[in-house]
Coordinates of C-alpha atoms and ligand atoms in Angstrom, one line a residue:
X1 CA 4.2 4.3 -27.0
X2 CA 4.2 1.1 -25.1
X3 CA 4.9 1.2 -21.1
X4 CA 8.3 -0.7 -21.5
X5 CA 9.3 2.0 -24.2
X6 CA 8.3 4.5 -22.0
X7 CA 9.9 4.1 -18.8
X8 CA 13.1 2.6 -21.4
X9 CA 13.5 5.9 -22.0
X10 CA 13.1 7.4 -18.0
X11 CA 13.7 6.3 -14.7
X12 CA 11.8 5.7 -11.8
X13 CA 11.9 6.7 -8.2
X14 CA 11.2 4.7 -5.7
X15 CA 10.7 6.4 -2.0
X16 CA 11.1 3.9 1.1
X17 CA 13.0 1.3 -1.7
X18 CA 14.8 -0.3 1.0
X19 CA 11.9 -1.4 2.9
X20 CA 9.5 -4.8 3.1
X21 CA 7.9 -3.8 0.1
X22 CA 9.7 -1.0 -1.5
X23 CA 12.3 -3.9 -1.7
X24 CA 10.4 -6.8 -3.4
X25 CA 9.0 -4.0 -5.9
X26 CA 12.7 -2.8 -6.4
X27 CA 13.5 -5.9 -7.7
X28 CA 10.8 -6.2 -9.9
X29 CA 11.2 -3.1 -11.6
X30 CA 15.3 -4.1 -12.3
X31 CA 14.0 -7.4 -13.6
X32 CA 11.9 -6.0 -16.0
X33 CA 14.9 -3.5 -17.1
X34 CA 13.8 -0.1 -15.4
X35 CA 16.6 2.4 -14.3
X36 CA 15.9 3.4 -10.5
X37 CA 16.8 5.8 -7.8
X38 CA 16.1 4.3 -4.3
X39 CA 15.6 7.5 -1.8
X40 CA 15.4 5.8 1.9
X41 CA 16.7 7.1 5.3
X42 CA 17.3 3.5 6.5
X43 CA 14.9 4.3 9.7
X44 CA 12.9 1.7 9.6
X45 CA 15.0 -0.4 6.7
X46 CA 18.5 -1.7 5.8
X47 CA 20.6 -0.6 3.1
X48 CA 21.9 -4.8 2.8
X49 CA 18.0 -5.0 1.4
X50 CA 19.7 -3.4 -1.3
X51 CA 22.7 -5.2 -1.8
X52 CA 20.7 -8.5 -1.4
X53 CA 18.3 -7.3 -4.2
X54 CA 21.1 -6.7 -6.4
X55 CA 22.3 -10.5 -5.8
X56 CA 19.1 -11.4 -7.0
X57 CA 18.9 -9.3 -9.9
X58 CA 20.5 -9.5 -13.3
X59 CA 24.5 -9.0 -13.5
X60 CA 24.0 -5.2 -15.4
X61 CA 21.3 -4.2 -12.7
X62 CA 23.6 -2.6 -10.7
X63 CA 24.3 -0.2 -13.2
X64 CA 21.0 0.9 -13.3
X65 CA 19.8 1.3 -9.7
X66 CA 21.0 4.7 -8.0
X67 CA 20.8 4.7 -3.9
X68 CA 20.0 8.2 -2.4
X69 CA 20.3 8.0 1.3
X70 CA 17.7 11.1 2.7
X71 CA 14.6 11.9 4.1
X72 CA 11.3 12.2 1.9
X73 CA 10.5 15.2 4.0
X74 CA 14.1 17.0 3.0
X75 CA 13.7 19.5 -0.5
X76 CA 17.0 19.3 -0.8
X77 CA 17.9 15.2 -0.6
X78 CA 14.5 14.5 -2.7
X79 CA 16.7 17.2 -5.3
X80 CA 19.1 14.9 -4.9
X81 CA 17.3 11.6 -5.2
X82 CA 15.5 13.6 -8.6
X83 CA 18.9 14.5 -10.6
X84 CA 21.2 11.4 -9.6
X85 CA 20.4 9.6 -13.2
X86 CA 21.3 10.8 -16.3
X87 CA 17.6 10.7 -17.3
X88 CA 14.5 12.1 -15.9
X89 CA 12.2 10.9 -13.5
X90 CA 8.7 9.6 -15.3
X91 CA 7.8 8.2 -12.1
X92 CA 7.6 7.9 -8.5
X93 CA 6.5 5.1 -6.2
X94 CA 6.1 6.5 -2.9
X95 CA 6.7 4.1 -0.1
X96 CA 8.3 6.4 2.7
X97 CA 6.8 6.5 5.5
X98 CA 5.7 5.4 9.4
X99 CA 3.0 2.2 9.6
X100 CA 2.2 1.1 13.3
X101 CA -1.1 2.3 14.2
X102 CA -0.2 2.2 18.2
X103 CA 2.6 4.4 17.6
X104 CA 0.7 6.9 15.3
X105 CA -2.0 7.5 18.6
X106 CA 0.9 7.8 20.5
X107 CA 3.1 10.2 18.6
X108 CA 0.5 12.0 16.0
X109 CA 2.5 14.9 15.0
X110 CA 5.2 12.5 13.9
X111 CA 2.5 10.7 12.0
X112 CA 1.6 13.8 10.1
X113 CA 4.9 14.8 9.6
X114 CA 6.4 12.0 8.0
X115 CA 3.7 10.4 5.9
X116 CA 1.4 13.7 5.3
X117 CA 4.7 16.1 5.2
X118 CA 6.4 14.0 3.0
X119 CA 3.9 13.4 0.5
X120 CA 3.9 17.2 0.6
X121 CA 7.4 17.6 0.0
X122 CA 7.4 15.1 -2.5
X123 CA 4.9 16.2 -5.0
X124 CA 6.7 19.8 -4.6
X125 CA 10.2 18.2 -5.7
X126 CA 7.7 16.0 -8.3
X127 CA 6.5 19.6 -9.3
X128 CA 10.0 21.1 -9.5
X129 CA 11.5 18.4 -11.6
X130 CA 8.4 17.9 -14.0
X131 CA 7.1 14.9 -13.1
X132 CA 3.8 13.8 -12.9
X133 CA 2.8 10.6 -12.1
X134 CA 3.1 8.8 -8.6
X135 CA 2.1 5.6 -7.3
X136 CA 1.5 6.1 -3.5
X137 CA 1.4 3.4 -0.7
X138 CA -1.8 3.3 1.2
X139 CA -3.4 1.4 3.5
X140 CA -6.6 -0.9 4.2
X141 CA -7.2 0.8 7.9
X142 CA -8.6 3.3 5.9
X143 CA -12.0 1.3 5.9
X144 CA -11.8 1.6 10.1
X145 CA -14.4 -1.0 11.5
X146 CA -16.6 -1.7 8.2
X147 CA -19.5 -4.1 8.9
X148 CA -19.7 -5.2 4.7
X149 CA -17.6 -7.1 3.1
X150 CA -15.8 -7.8 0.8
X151 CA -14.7 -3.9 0.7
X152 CA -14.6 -1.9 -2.5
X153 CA -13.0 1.3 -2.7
X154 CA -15.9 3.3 -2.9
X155 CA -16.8 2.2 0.9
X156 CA -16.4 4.7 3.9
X157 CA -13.3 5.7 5.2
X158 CA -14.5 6.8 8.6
X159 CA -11.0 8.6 10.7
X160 CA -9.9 5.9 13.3
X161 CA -6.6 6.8 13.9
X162 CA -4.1 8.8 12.8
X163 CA -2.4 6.4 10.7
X164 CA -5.1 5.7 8.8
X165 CA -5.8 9.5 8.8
X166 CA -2.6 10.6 7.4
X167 CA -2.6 8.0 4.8
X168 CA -6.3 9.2 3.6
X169 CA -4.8 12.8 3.7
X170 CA -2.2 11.8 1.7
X171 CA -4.1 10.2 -0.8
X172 CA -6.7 13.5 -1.0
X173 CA -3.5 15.8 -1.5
X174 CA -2.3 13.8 -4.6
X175 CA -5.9 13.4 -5.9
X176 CA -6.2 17.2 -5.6
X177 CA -3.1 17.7 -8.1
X178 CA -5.3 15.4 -10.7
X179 CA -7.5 18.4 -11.3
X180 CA -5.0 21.0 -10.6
X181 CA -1.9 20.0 -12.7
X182 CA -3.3 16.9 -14.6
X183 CA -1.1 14.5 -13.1
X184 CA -1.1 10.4 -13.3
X185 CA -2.1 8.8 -9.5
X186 CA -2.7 5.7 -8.2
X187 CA -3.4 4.7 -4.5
X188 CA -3.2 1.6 -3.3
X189 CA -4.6 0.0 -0.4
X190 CA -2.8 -2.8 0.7
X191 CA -4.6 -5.1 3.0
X192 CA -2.0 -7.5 4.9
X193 CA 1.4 -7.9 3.4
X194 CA 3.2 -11.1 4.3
X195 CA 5.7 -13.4 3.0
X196 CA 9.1 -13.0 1.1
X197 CA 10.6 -13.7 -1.8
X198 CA 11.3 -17.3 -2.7
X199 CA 14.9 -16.7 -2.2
X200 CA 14.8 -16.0 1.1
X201 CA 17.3 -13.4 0.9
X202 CA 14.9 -10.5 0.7
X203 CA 11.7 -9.8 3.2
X204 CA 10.1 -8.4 6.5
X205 CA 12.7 -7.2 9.1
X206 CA 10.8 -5.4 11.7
X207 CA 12.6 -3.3 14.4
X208 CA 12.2 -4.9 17.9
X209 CA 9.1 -7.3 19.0
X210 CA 6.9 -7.5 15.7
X211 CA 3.4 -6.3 16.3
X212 CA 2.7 -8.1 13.3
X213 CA 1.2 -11.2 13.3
X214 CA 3.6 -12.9 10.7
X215 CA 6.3 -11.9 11.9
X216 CA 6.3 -12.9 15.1
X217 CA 5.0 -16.2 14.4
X218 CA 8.2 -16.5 12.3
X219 CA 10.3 -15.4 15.0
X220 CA 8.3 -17.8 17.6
X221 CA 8.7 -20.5 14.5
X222 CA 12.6 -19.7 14.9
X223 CA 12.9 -19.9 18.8
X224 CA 13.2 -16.0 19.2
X225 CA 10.0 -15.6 20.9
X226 CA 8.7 -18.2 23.2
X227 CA 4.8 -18.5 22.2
X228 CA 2.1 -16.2 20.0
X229 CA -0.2 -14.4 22.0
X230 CA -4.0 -14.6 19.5
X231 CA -5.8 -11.2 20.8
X232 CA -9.2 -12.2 21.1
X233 CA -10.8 -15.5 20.7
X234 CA -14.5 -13.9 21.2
X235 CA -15.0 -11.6 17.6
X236 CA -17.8 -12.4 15.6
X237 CA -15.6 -14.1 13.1
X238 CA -16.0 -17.7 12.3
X239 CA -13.6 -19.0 14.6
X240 CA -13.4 -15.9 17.1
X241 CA -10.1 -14.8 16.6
X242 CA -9.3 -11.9 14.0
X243 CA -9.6 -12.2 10.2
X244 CA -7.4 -10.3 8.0
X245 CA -6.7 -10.4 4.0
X246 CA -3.1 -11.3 4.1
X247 CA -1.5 -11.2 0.3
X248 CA 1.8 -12.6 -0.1
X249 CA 4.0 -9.4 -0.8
X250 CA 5.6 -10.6 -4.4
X251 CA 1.8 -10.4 -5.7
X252 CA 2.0 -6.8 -4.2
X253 CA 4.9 -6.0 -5.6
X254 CA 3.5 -7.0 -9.3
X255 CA 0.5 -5.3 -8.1
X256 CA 2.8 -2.0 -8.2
X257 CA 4.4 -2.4 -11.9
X258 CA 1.2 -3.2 -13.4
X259 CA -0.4 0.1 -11.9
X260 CA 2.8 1.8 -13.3
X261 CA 2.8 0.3 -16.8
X262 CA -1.2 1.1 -16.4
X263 CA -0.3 4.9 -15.5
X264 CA 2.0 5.0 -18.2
X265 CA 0.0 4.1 -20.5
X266 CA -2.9 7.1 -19.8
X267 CA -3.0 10.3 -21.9
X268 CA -4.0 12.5 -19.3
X269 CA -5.4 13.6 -15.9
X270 CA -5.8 10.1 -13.8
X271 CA -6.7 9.5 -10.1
X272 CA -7.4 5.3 -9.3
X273 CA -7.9 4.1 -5.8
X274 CA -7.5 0.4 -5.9
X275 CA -7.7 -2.8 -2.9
X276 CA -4.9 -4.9 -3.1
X277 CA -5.6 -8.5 -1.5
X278 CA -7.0 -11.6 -2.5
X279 CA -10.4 -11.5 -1.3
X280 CA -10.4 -14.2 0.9
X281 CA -9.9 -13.3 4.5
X282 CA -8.1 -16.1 6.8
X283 CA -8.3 -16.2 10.7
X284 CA -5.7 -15.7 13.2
X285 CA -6.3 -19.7 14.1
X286 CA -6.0 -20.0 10.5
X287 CA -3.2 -18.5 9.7
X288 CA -1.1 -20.5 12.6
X289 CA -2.5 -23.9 11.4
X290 CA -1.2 -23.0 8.0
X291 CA 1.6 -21.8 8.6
X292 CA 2.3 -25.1 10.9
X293 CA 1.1 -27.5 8.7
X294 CA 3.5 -25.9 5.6
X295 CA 6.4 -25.9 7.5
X296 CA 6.3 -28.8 10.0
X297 CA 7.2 -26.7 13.1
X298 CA 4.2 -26.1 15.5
X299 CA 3.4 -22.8 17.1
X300 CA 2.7 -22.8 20.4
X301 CA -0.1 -19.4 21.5
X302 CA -1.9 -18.7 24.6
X303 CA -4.9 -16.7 24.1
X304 CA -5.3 -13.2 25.4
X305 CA -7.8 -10.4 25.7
X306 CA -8.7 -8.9 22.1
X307 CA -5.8 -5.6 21.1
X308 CA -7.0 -2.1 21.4
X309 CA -7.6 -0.8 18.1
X310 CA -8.3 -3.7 16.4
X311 CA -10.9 -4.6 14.1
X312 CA -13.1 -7.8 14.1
X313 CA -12.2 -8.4 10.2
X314 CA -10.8 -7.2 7.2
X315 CA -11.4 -8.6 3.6
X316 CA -10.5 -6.7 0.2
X317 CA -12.8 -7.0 -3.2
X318 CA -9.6 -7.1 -5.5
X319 CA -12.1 -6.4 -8.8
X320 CA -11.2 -2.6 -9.4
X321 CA -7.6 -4.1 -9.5
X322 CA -8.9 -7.2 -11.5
X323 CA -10.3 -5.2 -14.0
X324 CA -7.9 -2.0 -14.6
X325 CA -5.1 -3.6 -14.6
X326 CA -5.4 -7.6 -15.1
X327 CA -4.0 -8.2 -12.1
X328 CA -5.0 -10.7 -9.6
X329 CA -2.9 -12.0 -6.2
X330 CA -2.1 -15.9 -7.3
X331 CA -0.2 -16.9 -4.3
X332 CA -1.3 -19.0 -1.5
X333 CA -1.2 -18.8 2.3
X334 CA 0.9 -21.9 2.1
X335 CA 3.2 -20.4 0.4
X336 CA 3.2 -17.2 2.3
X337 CA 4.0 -19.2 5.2
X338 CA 6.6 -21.4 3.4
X339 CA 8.6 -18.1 1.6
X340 CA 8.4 -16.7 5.2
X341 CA 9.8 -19.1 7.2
X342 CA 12.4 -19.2 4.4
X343 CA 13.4 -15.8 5.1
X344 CA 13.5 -15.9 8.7
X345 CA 14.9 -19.5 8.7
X346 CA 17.7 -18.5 6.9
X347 CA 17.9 -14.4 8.2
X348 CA 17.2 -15.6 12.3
X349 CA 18.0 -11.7 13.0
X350 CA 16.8 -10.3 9.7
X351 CA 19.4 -8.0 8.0
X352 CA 21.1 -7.3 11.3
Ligands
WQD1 C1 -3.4 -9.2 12.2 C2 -4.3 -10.1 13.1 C3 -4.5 -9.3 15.3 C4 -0.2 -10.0 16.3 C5 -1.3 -3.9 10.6 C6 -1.4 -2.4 10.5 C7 -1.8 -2.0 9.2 C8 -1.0 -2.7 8.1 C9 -0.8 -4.2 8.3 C10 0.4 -1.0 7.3 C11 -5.2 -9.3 14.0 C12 -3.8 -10.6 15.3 C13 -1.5 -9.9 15.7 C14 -0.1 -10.9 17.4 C15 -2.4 -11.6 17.1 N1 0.3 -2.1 8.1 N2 -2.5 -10.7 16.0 N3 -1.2 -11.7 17.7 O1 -3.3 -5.0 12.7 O2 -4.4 -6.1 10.6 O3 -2.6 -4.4 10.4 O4 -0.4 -4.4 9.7 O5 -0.3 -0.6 6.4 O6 -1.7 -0.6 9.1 O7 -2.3 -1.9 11.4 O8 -2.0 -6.6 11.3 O9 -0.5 -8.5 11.8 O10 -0.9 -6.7 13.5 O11 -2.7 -8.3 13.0 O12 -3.3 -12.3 17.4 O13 1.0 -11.0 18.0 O14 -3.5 -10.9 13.9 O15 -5.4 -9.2 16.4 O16 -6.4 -10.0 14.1 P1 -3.2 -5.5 11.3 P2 -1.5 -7.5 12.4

């Protein structure tokens, strides 16, 4: 049966749906006609990411998406998330979960308790409601301080943080239920999300100062924040300052339906682990330029001593994804820059 038939017939679950990219994906998936639950406990999300996906979507959409407000790690609210449409959940696309590196040293049990607990909880409610395939949100600090590049998915995931760690975990727990239950998974590693949707009613709307670089030099772009602090002018990068893979987040939310429709397409037992970025890494001095140069508004920085924790550079091979699933990033840091300044332009305090 074809992909679309498929998940005609079943709906999809989305953990995290109301976040940066649990959002974008959401409104993929409606465009394309899917029925979906969105399970999200609004910690580090809005529910008016919801309402402003459905303003984007088609008029009937709303019919079809279901929003469960509970906590990935609760039996009883994923029960709840699992039974609220008519039909059953063929899939799940795990985004719940905790992100910031700094805060993951700082608070590790948290860490493991959200994004390691959670996946836990989740593939028991998964098992419970007979469901089988998962696409789960990982992360590119897997590949801690690599030396190679590009990276491919078979490079080392050496444990530099607990972020990174529980992600990895997380990933090995589903993997495990390959073999044990023959389910469908995918991982995927996402290297630097950025951007918004062309609309600029949906993107990134981080709690507090953004330790992001994007999104503070959006907020310093829209007079929020005075200047951008660059951490480290002195890596061995080619113009000193950090170099990151940054993939505009509407490529990474395609990235997620075509691993579904891939998923939903396999017969049996499947376990991928797939990069998702474009394959050409940009510096921090880069990125400001660009970002300057597509939106006329100059960013003022001061340089500063390099960040604990972070890496000189890091820099996806995207031809696991290229290959499996046809799928390439097509978007360019312009318009990255120019979809994000959209957003914040016209969002100065995000959904708030
Ligand atoms: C990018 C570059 C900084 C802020 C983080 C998470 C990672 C992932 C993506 C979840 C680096 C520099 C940054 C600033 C700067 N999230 N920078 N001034 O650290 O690559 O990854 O977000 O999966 O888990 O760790 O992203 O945007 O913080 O930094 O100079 O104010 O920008 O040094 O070189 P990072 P980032």
């Amino acid at each position: 049966m074809s992909p679309s038939a498929v998940t005609a017939m079943a709906a999809l679950l989305l953990t995290g749906g109301a976040g940066f990219i649990g959002s974008h994906t959401l409104l993929v998936l409606l465009q394309a006609g899917h029925e979906l639950v969105v399970l999200d406990n609004f910690a580090n999300s809005s529910p008016i990411a919801l309402d402003r996906v459905l303003e984007l979507a088609s008029p009937d959409a709303a019919g079809r998406l279901h929003r469960v407000e509970g906590d990935v790690r609760s039996a009883a609210d994923l029960d709840r998330a699992f039974t609220a449409p008519a039909k059953p959940i063929a899939g799940v696309v795990h985004f719940a979960g905790l992100k910031a590196v700094r805060e993951s040293v700082e608070q590790p049990l948290l860490y493991w308790d959200v994004n390691l607990g959670g996946t836990r909880a989740l593939a028991e409610a998964m098992g419970r409601h007979h469901c089988d395939l998962v696409v789960f949100s990982s992360t590119a600090t897997v590949y801690g301080e690599p030396q190679e590049f590009p990276l491919t998915e078979a490079m080392p995931t050496p444990p530099v943080h607990p972020y990174a760690q529980t992600k990895l975990a997380a990933e090995q727990m589903l993997a495990s239920l390959v073999r044990s239950e023959g389910w469908r998974v995918a991982s995927l590693r996402y290297f630097n999300p950025v951007g918004a949707h062309p609309s600029g009613r949906i993107g990134e709307d981080p709690s507090g100062i953004p330790n992001n670089l994007f999104p503070y030099i959006t907020q310093v772009a829209a007079g929020r924040l005075e200047h951008l602090r660059v951490f480290g002018e002195d890596y061995p990068t080619r113009d000193g300052s950090g170099e990151r893979d940054y993939i505009h987040v509407m490529d990474l939310a395609e990235a997620h339906v075509a691993t579904l429709d891939h998923l939903m397409q396999q017969p049996g037992p499947t376990q991928i682990t797939l990069n998702l970025g474009t394959g050409e890494a940009r510096s921090v001095l880069e990125v400001v330029h660009a970002f300057e140069q597509a939106t006329d508004i100059a960013i003022p920085y001061e340089v500063l001593p390099r960040r604990a924790g972070d890496v000189p550079k890091l820099e996806a091979s995207p031809e696991s994804a290229a290959k499996l699933l046809g799928w390439r990033a097509s978007r360019s840091l312009e318009q990255m820059c120019r979809d994000g300044w959209a957003w914040q332009q016209a969002n100065p305090n995000g959904y708030r």
